[in-house]
Amino acid sequence: MTLYKLLRQYGDSDYYGFHMPGHKRNKKFMEEDLPYEIDITEIEGFDDLHHCEGIIKQAQDRASRLYGAEETHFLVNGSTSGILSAIGGCTNRGDSILISRHCHKSVYHAVELFGLKPYYVYPEKRTEEMERSVLNGQIYADTVDRMLKEHPEIRAVMIVSPTYDGVISDVRKIAETAHRHGIPLIVDEAHGAHFGFCGYFSENANRLGADVVIHSVHKTLPALTQSALLHINGKRADRNKIKKYLQMLQSSSPSYILMAGIDACMQMLENKGKQEFERYAEDLQELRQALSQMRSLKLECIPQYDRSKLVLSTAGTDISSRDLEKILREKFHLQMEMTAGDYVLAMTSLADTKEGLERLKNALLDIDKGLTKLQGTKGRYDLPEMERILLPWEASEIRDREFLPFEECEGKICLEYAYLYPPGSPIAVPGERISKEAKDLLIRYRNKGFSIQGTEEENRIGVWING
């Protein structure tokens, strides 16, 4: 019995509910065709996410087995709630933490919430192949090791792998490095919930030694938006403390529809995941082979890469990434996931149909035929390294601020975040002195028509007046 089947059984029964929610499962009362009949609260027989002993615990245990984790928790407030809880559970207020700089904004929010002192490890491009790619670099274990030796006060390591656009770091080596220093590794594997179910894709971070792993099941698996998983392994992470923050940072009235969606997804993986992933891998490989024949557009791929992501580079062509996205959307009715400096990202999953993949292939080949290959190099969009003057939470409390155009912000101390969303990795973090490289990157994105988020005023950034 899955949670969904139990909810459907209750929805079809003659039980009348004198309990929340207020729609009372009365579909006739509202015009909209929403699943009111299976939307319930914590009633007898349906368990409680925050104190689960029955069907929800069974569902979480199934997810643990599937992902090779020791303990798994359903998340209904997205991976963000898992990241916040993991960082809060692995540190104490005032602790230092090592963060890969291209982490999601929620990691930086955790630093503020818990009053942490962040140190950053930056993605690196160590091969010619990576230097030629529009993709960002990897996090390397030897750099992590050096940072931990230089700052022995660091209490946890937090990385993202795969990144939004699919770059994978060596989680096993990084976990071994963190463990040699006696501290836990937290992995934001939100975009890798499909890892470990097929040899075409990488193994998931639980089986590679990570202490805490967060998966967004809705990103690359057939689950409802906002649903995710948090896994805990070993003894380095404080399980009770993580669970305390999960209760604090998630709704006390979790959606049974979202939880049923996670459980249904796990049942699918258990019953037919192997065959579905094998079919998906074949379809994906066929598509990638066809797109490798494009003359001007380039399908990016590096050895350490999630091949479910289709990164379509426009570097060295007479079309911009924004124009490519617009043509795909307006002419071919194909909606892309993200547009970045010199590429467009198309996300695939095992729920894609052959017809959908065929439409994308034909559209790209058709567009590519009309393009001209140009001489020149791709733009640089590396995250800039900047001097930290204040801790993020200290900077956020300063009210003596002004808002300057990007052209005038160099050398000033930033008091707010600035990032593209997606992917949500900050170009500037409160408390940093804005470098020329950061200023130029903000201007370059703005001039290409991208919207900089995180700032209070459009195309301006808040800085410390006296800084």
Tab-separated table of C-alpha atoms in Angstrom, residues 224-449:
chain	number	residue	atom	x	y	z
A	224	LEU	CA	5.650	16.944	-7.880
A	225	THR	CA	7.371	20.319	-7.652
A	226	GLN	CA	8.641	21.167	-4.155
A	227	SER	CA	9.280	17.534	-3.158
A	228	ALA	CA	12.745	16.371	-2.125
A	229	LEU	CA	14.722	13.958	0.061
A	230	LEU	CA	17.357	14.366	2.760
A	231	HIS	CA	19.617	11.381	3.513
A	232	ILE	CA	21.935	10.944	6.527
A	233	ASN	CA	24.830	8.485	6.825
A	234	GLY	CA	27.441	7.684	9.468
A	235	LYS	CA	28.045	9.383	12.805
A	236	ARG	CA	29.751	12.649	11.820
A	237	ALA	CA	26.490	14.505	11.182
A	238	ASP	CA	24.290	15.171	14.216
A	239	ARG	CA	21.117	13.343	13.206
A	240	ASN	CA	18.970	14.611	16.057
A	241	LYS	CA	19.970	18.198	15.389
A	242	ILE	CA	19.251	17.880	11.661
A	243	LYS	CA	15.823	16.413	12.432
A	244	LYS	CA	15.145	19.254	14.880
A	245	TYR	CA	15.785	21.778	12.104
A	246	LEU	CA	13.653	19.791	9.669
A	247	GLN	CA	10.738	20.249	12.062
A	248	MET	CA	11.501	23.946	12.458
A	249	LEU	CA	12.018	24.715	8.760
A	250	GLN	CA	9.246	22.612	7.240
A	251	SER	CA	5.536	23.197	7.470
A	252	SER	CA	3.818	21.656	10.487
A	253	SER	CA	1.001	20.817	8.036
A	254	PRO	CA	2.910	18.964	5.301
A	255	SER	CA	1.119	18.254	2.047
A	256	TYR	CA	0.019	14.641	1.761
A	257	ILE	CA	-0.256	15.140	-1.991
A	258	LEU	CA	3.446	16.030	-2.199
A	259	MET	CA	4.411	13.113	0.044
A	260	ALA	CA	2.235	10.752	-1.994
A	261	GLY	CA	4.026	11.981	-5.113
A	262	ILE	CA	7.421	11.159	-3.600
A	263	ASP	CA	6.211	7.715	-2.525
A	264	ALA	CA	4.726	6.993	-5.955
A	265	CYS	CA	8.034	7.988	-7.548
A	266	MET	CA	9.944	5.657	-5.211
A	267	GLN	CA	7.547	2.806	-6.009
A	268	MET	CA	8.138	3.356	-9.720
A	269	LEU	CA	11.914	3.234	-9.190
A	270	GLU	CA	11.574	0.060	-7.150
A	271	ASN	CA	9.254	-1.756	-9.550
A	272	LYS	CA	10.468	-0.708	-12.980
A	273	GLY	CA	13.292	1.778	-12.529
A	274	LYS	CA	15.926	-0.450	-14.125
A	275	GLN	CA	14.034	-0.985	-17.363
A	276	GLU	CA	12.869	2.637	-17.583
A	277	PHE	CA	16.388	3.971	-17.074
A	278	GLU	CA	17.819	1.590	-19.674
A	279	ARG	CA	15.229	2.794	-22.186
A	280	TYR	CA	15.871	6.430	-21.238
A	281	ALA	CA	19.637	6.009	-21.598
A	282	GLU	CA	19.200	4.540	-25.084
A	283	ASP	CA	16.913	7.405	-26.158
A	284	LEU	CA	19.283	9.979	-24.692
A	285	GLN	CA	22.363	8.471	-26.309
A	286	GLU	CA	20.591	8.436	-29.681
A	287	LEU	CA	19.642	12.098	-29.282
A	288	ARG	CA	23.144	13.128	-28.205
A	289	GLN	CA	24.627	11.296	-31.182
A	290	ALA	CA	22.310	13.137	-33.578
A	291	LEU	CA	23.055	16.533	-32.008
A	292	SER	CA	26.801	15.921	-32.179
A	293	GLN	CA	26.446	16.435	-35.938
A	294	MET	CA	25.535	20.121	-35.542
A	295	ARG	CA	28.009	22.365	-37.385
A	296	SER	CA	27.696	25.649	-35.476
A	297	LEU	CA	25.902	24.961	-32.227
A	298	LYS	CA	27.831	22.688	-29.892
A	299	LEU	CA	26.456	20.067	-27.526
A	300	GLU	CA	28.766	20.422	-24.534
A	301	CYS	CA	30.072	17.339	-22.770
A	302	ILE	CA	33.083	16.640	-20.589
A	303	PRO	CA	34.175	13.391	-18.898
A	304	GLN	CA	32.810	14.311	-15.435
A	305	TYR	CA	29.333	15.264	-16.571
A	306	ASP	CA	25.646	14.420	-16.140
A	307	ARG	CA	24.550	13.384	-19.611
A	308	SER	CA	20.877	13.978	-18.852
A	309	LYS	CA	21.623	17.704	-19.248
A	310	LEU	CA	21.766	19.090	-22.800
A	311	VAL	CA	23.982	22.181	-22.744
A	312	LEU	CA	23.719	23.894	-26.135
A	313	SER	CA	26.605	26.293	-26.635
A	314	THR	CA	26.215	29.295	-28.930
A	315	ALA	CA	29.848	30.418	-28.430
A	316	GLY	CA	31.515	31.226	-31.756
A	317	THR	CA	28.238	31.459	-33.685
A	318	ASP	CA	26.183	34.355	-35.012
A	319	ILE	CA	23.346	33.722	-32.548
A	320	SER	CA	23.145	34.568	-28.850
A	321	SER	CA	21.952	32.164	-26.192
A	322	ARG	CA	18.916	34.358	-25.553
A	323	ASP	CA	18.018	34.375	-29.261
A	324	LEU	CA	18.358	30.590	-29.441
A	325	GLU	CA	16.050	30.184	-26.450
A	326	LYS	CA	13.538	32.585	-27.981
A	327	ILE	CA	13.447	30.733	-31.316
A	328	LEU	CA	13.006	27.375	-29.600
A	329	ARG	CA	10.184	28.777	-27.487
A	330	GLU	CA	8.326	30.942	-30.003
A	331	LYS	CA	8.807	29.025	-33.253
A	332	PHE	CA	9.016	25.438	-32.043
A	333	HIS	CA	7.089	25.710	-28.738
A	334	LEU	CA	9.966	24.116	-26.819
A	335	GLN	CA	10.514	25.584	-23.357
A	336	MET	CA	14.093	25.439	-22.103
A	337	GLU	CA	15.197	25.213	-18.464
A	338	MET	CA	17.805	27.986	-18.377
A	339	THR	CA	19.620	30.517	-20.537
A	340	ALA	CA	23.125	31.513	-19.454
A	341	GLY	CA	25.916	33.636	-20.898
A	342	ASP	CA	26.789	31.497	-23.927
A	343	TYR	CA	24.488	28.509	-23.680
A	344	VAL	CA	20.971	27.193	-23.285
A	345	LEU	CA	20.191	24.281	-20.973
A	346	ALA	CA	17.587	21.676	-21.891
A	347	MET	CA	16.810	19.239	-19.065
A	348	THR	CA	15.675	15.718	-19.839
A	349	SER	CA	14.278	12.953	-17.642
A	350	LEU	CA	13.060	9.386	-17.979
A	351	ALA	CA	9.531	10.770	-18.400
A	352	ASP	CA	10.485	12.356	-21.734
A	353	THR	CA	8.742	10.847	-24.734
A	354	LYS	CA	10.426	9.856	-27.996
A	355	GLU	CA	8.216	12.408	-29.708
A	356	GLY	CA	9.397	15.200	-27.422
A	357	LEU	CA	13.067	14.352	-27.873
A	358	GLU	CA	12.532	14.089	-31.633
A	359	ARG	CA	10.972	17.567	-31.704
A	360	LEU	CA	13.981	19.011	-29.916
A	361	LYS	CA	16.416	17.235	-32.226
A	362	ASN	CA	14.670	18.407	-35.391
A	363	ALA	CA	14.357	21.985	-34.120
A	364	LEU	CA	18.053	22.245	-33.236
A	365	LEU	CA	19.229	20.706	-36.480
A	366	ASP	CA	16.949	23.077	-38.396
A	367	ILE	CA	18.266	26.134	-36.503
A	368	ASP	CA	21.861	24.966	-36.837
A	369	LYS	CA	21.609	24.778	-40.648
A	370	GLY	CA	20.972	28.526	-40.814
A	371	LEU	CA	23.842	29.577	-38.541
A	372	THR	CA	27.350	30.737	-39.366
A	373	LYS	CA	30.424	29.641	-37.463
A	374	LEU	CA	32.519	32.635	-36.434
A	375	GLN	CA	36.115	33.041	-35.379
A	376	GLY	CA	36.542	34.134	-31.800
A	377	THR	CA	36.431	32.918	-28.258
A	378	LYS	CA	33.655	32.408	-25.770
A	379	GLY	CA	32.984	34.935	-23.047
A	380	ARG	CA	34.307	34.358	-19.524
A	381	TYR	CA	31.685	33.924	-16.823
A	382	ASP	CA	33.784	32.476	-13.986
A	383	LEU	CA	32.685	33.422	-10.479
A	384	PRO	CA	35.099	36.113	-9.259
A	385	GLU	CA	37.108	35.737	-6.052
A	386	MET	CA	36.591	38.724	-3.748
A	387	GLU	CA	37.942	39.993	-0.452
A	388	ARG	CA	35.614	39.471	2.511
A	389	ILE	CA	35.444	42.490	4.825
A	390	LEU	CA	32.383	41.499	6.877
A	391	LEU	CA	30.574	38.231	7.507
A	392	PRO	CA	27.344	37.944	5.480
A	393	TRP	CA	25.088	38.268	8.515
A	394	GLU	CA	27.037	41.309	9.740
A	395	ALA	CA	26.682	43.025	6.361
A	396	SER	CA	22.968	42.282	6.151
A	397	GLU	CA	22.363	44.200	9.391
A	398	ILE	CA	23.952	47.438	8.128
A	399	ARG	CA	21.356	50.085	7.283
A	400	ASP	CA	23.820	52.806	6.228
A	401	ARG	CA	23.597	51.907	2.544
A	402	GLU	CA	23.190	53.381	-0.903
A	403	PHE	CA	22.289	51.835	-4.234
A	404	LEU	CA	24.777	52.317	-7.053
A	405	PRO	CA	24.671	51.441	-10.750
A	406	PHE	CA	26.859	48.449	-11.541
A	407	GLU	CA	29.344	50.769	-13.290
A	408	GLU	CA	30.047	52.569	-9.987
A	409	CYS	CA	30.172	49.675	-7.511
A	410	GLU	CA	33.803	48.571	-7.871
A	411	GLY	CA	35.710	48.747	-4.582
A	412	LYS	CA	32.541	49.135	-2.499
A	413	ILE	CA	31.451	46.695	0.194
A	414	CYS	CA	28.387	44.808	-1.015
A	415	LEU	CA	25.388	44.615	1.327
A	416	GLU	CA	23.126	42.359	-0.739
A	417	TYR	CA	23.308	39.317	-2.965
A	418	ALA	CA	23.527	39.489	-6.744
A	419	TYR	CA	22.902	36.385	-8.863
A	420	LEU	CA	21.225	35.017	-11.964
A	421	TYR	CA	18.271	32.764	-11.240
A	422	PRO	CA	18.566	30.089	-12.342
A	423	PRO	CA	21.094	28.850	-11.240
A	424	GLY	CA	21.100	31.031	-8.094
A	425	SER	CA	24.871	30.997	-7.416
A	426	PRO	CA	25.860	34.426	-6.060
A	427	ILE	CA	28.210	36.639	-8.039
A	428	ALA	CA	28.407	38.886	-4.969
A	429	VAL	CA	27.755	38.031	-1.313
A	430	PRO	CA	27.051	40.598	1.441
A	431	GLY	CA	30.267	41.695	3.139
A	432	GLU	CA	32.557	41.334	0.114
A	433	ARG	CA	34.462	44.166	-1.544
A	434	ILE	CA	33.228	44.236	-5.133
A	435	SER	CA	36.089	43.542	-7.528
A	436	LYS	CA	36.521	44.780	-11.085
A	437	GLU	CA	35.819	41.232	-12.321
A	438	ALA	CA	32.528	41.092	-10.413
A	439	LYS	CA	31.498	44.541	-11.637
A	440	ASP	CA	32.321	43.588	-15.245
A	441	LEU	CA	30.383	40.320	-14.931
A	442	LEU	CA	27.280	42.106	-13.626
A	443	ILE	CA	27.474	44.596	-16.505
A	444	ARG	CA	28.036	41.840	-19.078
A	445	TYR	CA	24.991	39.892	-17.922
A	446	ARG	CA	22.851	43.039	-17.837
A	447	ASN	CA	23.947	44.071	-21.325
A	448	LYS	CA	23.033	40.622	-22.631
A	449	GLY	CA	19.517	41.134	-21.286
